[in-house]
Structures are given as structure tokens and as C-alpha cells.
Short mmCIF file of C-alpha atoms and ligand atoms in Angstrom, two decimals:
data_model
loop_
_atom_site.label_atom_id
_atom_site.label_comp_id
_atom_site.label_asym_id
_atom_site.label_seq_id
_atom_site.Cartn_x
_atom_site.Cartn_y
_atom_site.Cartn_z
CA UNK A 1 -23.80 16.32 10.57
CA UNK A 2 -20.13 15.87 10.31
CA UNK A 3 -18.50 14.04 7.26
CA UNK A 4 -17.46 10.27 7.96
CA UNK A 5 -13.55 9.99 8.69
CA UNK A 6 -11.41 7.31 6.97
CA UNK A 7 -8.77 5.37 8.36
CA UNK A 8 -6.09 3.88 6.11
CA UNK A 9 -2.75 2.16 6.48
CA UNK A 10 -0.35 2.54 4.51
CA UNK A 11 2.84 0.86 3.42
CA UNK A 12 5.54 1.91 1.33
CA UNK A 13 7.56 -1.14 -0.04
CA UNK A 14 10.59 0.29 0.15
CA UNK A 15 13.10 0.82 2.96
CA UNK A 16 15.86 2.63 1.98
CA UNK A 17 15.60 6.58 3.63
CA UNK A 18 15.97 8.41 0.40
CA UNK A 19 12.88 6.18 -1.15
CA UNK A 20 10.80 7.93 -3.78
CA UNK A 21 8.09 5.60 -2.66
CA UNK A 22 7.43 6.61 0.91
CA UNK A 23 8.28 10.63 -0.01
CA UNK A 24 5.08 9.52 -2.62
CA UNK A 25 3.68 8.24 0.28
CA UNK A 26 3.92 11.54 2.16
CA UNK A 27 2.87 12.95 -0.68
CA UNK A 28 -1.03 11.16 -0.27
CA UNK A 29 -0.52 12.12 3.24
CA UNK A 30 -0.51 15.46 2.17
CA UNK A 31 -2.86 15.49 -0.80
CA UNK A 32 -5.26 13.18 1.29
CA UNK A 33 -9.02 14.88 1.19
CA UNK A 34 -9.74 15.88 4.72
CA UNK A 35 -12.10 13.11 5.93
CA UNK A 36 -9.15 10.85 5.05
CA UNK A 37 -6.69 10.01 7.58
CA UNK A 38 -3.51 8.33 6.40
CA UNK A 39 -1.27 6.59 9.24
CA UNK A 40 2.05 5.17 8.05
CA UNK A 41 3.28 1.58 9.12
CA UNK A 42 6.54 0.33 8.75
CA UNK A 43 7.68 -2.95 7.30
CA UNK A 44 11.41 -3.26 8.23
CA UNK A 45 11.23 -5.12 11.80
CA UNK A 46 9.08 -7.68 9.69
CA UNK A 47 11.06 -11.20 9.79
CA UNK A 48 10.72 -13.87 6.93
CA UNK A 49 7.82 -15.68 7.41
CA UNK A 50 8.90 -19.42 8.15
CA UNK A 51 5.85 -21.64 9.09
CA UNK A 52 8.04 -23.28 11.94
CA UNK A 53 7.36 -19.96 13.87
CA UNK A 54 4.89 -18.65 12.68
CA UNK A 55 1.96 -20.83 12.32
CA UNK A 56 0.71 -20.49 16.23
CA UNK A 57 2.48 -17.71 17.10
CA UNK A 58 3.43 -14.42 15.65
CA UNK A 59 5.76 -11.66 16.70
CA UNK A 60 4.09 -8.85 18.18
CA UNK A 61 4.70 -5.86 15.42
CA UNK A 62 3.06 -8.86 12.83
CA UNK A 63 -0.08 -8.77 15.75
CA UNK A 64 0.08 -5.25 16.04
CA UNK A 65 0.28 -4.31 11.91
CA UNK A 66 -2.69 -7.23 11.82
CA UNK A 67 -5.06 -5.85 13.69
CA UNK A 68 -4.17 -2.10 13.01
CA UNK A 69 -5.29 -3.26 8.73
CA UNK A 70 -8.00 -5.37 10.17
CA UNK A 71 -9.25 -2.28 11.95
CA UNK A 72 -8.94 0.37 9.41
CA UNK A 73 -11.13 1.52 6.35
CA UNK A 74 -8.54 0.43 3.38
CA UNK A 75 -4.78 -0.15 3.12
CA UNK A 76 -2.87 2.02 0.01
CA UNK A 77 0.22 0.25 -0.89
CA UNK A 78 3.22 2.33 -2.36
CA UNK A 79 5.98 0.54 -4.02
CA UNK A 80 8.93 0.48 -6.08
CA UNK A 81 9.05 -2.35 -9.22
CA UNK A 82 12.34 -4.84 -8.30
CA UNK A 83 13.18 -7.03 -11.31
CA UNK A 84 9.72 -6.45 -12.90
CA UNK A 85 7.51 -7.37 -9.62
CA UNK A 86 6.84 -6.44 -5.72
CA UNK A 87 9.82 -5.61 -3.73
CA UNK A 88 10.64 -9.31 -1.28
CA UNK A 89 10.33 -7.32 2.30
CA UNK A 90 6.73 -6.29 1.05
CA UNK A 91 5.77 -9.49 -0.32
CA UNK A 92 7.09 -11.33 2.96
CA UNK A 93 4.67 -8.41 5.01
CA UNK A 94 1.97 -9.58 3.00
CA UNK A 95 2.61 -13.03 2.72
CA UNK A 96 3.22 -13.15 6.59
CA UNK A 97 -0.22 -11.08 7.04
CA UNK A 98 -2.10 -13.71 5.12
CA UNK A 99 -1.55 -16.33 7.83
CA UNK A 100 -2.55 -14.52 10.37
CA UNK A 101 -5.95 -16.10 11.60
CA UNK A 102 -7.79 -12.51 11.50
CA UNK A 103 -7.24 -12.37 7.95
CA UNK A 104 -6.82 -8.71 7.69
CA UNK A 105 -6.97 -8.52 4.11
CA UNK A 106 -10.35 -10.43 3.38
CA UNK A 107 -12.92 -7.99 2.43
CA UNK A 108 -10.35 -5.08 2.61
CA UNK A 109 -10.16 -2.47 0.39
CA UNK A 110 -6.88 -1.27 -1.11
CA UNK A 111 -5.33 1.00 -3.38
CA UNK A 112 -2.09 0.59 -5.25
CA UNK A 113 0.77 3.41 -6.13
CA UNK A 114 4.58 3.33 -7.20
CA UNK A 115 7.14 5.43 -8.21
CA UNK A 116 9.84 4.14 -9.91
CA UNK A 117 13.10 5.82 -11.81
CA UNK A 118 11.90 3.80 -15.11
CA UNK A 119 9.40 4.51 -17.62
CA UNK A 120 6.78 2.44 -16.71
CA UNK A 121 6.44 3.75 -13.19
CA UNK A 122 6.47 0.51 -11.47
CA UNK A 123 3.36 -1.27 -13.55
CA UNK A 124 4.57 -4.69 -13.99
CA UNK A 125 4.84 -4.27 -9.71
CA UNK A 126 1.27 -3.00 -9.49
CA UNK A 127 -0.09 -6.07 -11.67
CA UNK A 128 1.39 -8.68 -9.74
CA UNK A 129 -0.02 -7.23 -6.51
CA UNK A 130 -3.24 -6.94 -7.99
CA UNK A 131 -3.11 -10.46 -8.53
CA UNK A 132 -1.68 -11.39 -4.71
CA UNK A 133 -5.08 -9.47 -3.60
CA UNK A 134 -7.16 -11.42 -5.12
CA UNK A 135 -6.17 -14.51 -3.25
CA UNK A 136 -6.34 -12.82 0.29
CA UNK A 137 -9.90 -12.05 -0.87
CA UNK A 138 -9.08 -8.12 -0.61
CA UNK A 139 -10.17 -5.55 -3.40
CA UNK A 140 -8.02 -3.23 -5.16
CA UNK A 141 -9.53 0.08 -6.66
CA UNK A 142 -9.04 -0.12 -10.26
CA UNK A 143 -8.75 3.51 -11.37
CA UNK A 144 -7.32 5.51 -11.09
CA UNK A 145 -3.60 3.87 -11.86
CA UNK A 146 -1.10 5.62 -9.61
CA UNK A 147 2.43 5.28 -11.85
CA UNK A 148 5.29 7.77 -11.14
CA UNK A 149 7.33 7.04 -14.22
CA UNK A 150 11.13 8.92 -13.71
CA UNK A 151 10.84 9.33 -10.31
CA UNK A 152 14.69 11.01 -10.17
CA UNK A 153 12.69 14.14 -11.38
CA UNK A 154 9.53 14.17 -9.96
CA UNK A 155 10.46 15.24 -6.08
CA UNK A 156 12.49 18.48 -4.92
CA UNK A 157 14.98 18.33 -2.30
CA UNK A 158 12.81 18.31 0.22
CA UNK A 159 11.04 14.96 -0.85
CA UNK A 160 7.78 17.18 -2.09
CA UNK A 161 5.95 15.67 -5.29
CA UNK A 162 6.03 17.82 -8.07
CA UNK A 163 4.66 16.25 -10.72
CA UNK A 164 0.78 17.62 -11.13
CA UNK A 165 -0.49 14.36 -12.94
CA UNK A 166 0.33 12.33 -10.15
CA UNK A 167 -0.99 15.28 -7.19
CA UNK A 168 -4.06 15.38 -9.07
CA UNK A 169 -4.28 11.59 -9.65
CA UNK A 170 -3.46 10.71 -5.85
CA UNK A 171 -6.89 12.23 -4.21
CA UNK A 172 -8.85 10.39 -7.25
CA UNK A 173 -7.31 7.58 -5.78
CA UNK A 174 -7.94 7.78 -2.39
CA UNK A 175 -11.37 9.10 -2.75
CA UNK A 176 -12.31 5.80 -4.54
CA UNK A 177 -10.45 3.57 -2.00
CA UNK A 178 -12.93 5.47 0.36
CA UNK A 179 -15.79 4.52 -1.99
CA UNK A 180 -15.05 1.39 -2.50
CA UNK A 181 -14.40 0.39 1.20
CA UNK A 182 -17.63 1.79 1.82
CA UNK A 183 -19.28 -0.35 -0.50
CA UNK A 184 -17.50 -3.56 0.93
CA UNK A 185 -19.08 -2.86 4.58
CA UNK A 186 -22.60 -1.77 2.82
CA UNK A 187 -22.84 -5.61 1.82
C1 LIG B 201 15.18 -1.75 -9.25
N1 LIG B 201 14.62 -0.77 -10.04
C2 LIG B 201 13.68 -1.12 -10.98
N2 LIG B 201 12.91 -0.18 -11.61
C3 LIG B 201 11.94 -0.55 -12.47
O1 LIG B 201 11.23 0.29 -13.00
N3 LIG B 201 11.71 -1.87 -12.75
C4 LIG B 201 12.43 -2.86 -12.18
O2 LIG B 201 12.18 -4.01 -12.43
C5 LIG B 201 13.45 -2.49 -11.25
N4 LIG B 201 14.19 -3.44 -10.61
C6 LIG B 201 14.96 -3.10 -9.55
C7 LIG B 201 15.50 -4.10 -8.73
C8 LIG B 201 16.20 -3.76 -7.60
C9 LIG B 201 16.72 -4.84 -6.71
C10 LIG B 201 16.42 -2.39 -7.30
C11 LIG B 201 17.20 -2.02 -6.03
C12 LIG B 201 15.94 -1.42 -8.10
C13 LIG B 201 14.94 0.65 -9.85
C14 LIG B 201 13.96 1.31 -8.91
O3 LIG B 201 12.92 1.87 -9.68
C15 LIG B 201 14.64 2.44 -8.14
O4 LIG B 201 15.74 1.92 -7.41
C16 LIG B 201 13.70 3.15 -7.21
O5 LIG B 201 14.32 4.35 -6.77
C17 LIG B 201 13.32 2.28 -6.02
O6 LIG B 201 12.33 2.89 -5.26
P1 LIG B 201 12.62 3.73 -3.93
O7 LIG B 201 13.56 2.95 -3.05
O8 LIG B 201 13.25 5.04 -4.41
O9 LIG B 201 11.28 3.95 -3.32
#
């Protein structure tokens, strides 16, 4: 029998080309185990949520990103820290997301990552998401705790990882999003 295949979407909260975020995304692309298939969406073309608009209606790439997370196995989140707590255009994503009537985060698995050119690698970030999660009713894996700490020196030229604590940590991490996704439909 063949292995089960995992679907996840995943978002890097920042938007700037260079990022050190979405090359850490890549990165989980790359280091993904290979039942787990890891399909980038992008947040830019995202407008502020304003309840005016957006209570009845939504624009289609909110409809689209909706039903892609509602659809998919788990969503890994990769983010820089600004002033101590999610980037805005990644809050707005989410916060947009949550009014969605499909509520594509309840019961959702989801994994948290960041890179960030600090010392704590983006933790004060990762906390506060954890604790946006737990009003949309999704789950986030616990550990392993994702935290690229001096990102300046932990990618080549290319954009490739190189730092082995985070390449070994990533797979831990998306083997228990997997898991715990897994368990969430099991119930
Ligand atoms: C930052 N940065 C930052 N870093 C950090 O560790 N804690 C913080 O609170 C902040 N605050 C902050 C605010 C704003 C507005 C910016 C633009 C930056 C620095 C941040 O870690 C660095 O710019 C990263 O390179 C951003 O991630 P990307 O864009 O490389 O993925």
C-alpha cells in the first residue's frame, strides 16, 4: 500500500524578495519528508479587511486562499518578528480568513517557524500567533519550536539554509503537523 500524502499551505509573513522567511520556507519545501507536499500561497494581493466589504462578500484570491486551507491537511506559517509580534499583512490574512463563513482554520492543524536577524529568532512572533490560533479554534504543534536566530548568517547566496539545527528541526516539525492533523480528522 502506498504511504498517505499530505497537503499543506504555507505562508511566509513576509513580502519583501530577499526575505529570510520564505527562503526558510523553501527550505521545508526542500527538507519536507516525501509524503509531504508543501504548496506556497502568497499574501501580498490580500487587502485590509474592512467589514463594510467584506462581511457578504470577499475578493476572490481571499475565496480562493479559503478554500485552498480549508482543503488541505495543515497550514505551516513562516514569519519574521515586527516590533516584538506578527508582521500586519499576515495578521490582516488571518484576520480576514477568520470571517470567512468556511472557517478554514477551525479544526486545522498548523505549525509555526521564523527566522529573524535577532537573537531570539522571532519567539515573541511565534507566541502571539499561538495565541490568535486558539481563537480560530485551529491547533498549533507544540514541538518542535522552529526559531532561526541571526538569520543574516544562516542562508548562502543562493537562499539555501545552512544552519543544521534548524534542517534537522524543520522535518520534526512537519512530521508532527502531519501527526497531529491526523489526529484532528481521527476525532
Ligand atoms: C523588524 N525586525 C525585528 N526583528 C526581531 O527579531 N524582532 C522584532 O521585533 C523586529 N521588529 C522589526 C520590525 C520591522 C517593521 C522590521 C521591518 C523588521 C528585523 C527582522 O528580523 C528582519 O528585518 C528580518 O530580516 C525580517 O524577515 P524577512 O523579511 O527577512 O523574512
Amino acid at each position: 500500500m502506498s504511504e498517505q500524502q499530505f497537503r499543506i499551505i504555507a505562508i511566509s509573513g513576509s513580502l519583501r524578495k530577499g526575505s529570510y522567511n520564505t527562503m526558510a520556507l523553501k527550505a521545508a519545501q526542500q527538507l519536507a519528508p516525501a509524503n509531504i507536499i508543501i504548496e506556497q500561497e502568497n499574501i501580498s494581493g490580500i487587502p485590509f479587511y474592512n467589514a463594510d466589504l467584506h462581511t457578504l462578500a470577499f475578493p476572490d484570491n481571499v475565496e480562493r486562499l479559503a478554500a485552498r486551507i480549508k482543503a488541505a491537511d495543515g497550514v505551516l506559517f513562516v514569519s519574521p518578528e515586527y516590533n516584538y509580534s506578527i508582521p500586519g499583512a499576515l495578521k490582516n490574512a488571518i484576520d480576514i480568513l477568520s470571517r470567512h463563513p468556511d472557517k478554514p482554520f477551525d479544526n486545522k492543524a498548523v505549525a509555526i517557524m521564523g527566522a529573524s536577524i535577532s537573537a531570539l529568532g522571532t519567539a515573541r512572533m511565534q507566541y502571539h500567533l499561538r495565541q490568535v490560533m486558539v481563537y480560530l479554534n485551529a491547533y498549533a504543534v507544540n514541538r518542535p519550536e522552529v526559531m532561526i536566530a541571526a538569520a543574516q548568517h544562516k542562508f548562502d547566496g543562493d537562499g539555501n539554509l545552512l544552519d543544521e539545527t534548524a534542517k534537522k528541526l524543520i522535518p520534526q516539525l512537519l512530521t508532527a503537523l502531519v501527526e497531529l492533523s491526523r489526529k484532528l480528522r481521527s476525532v
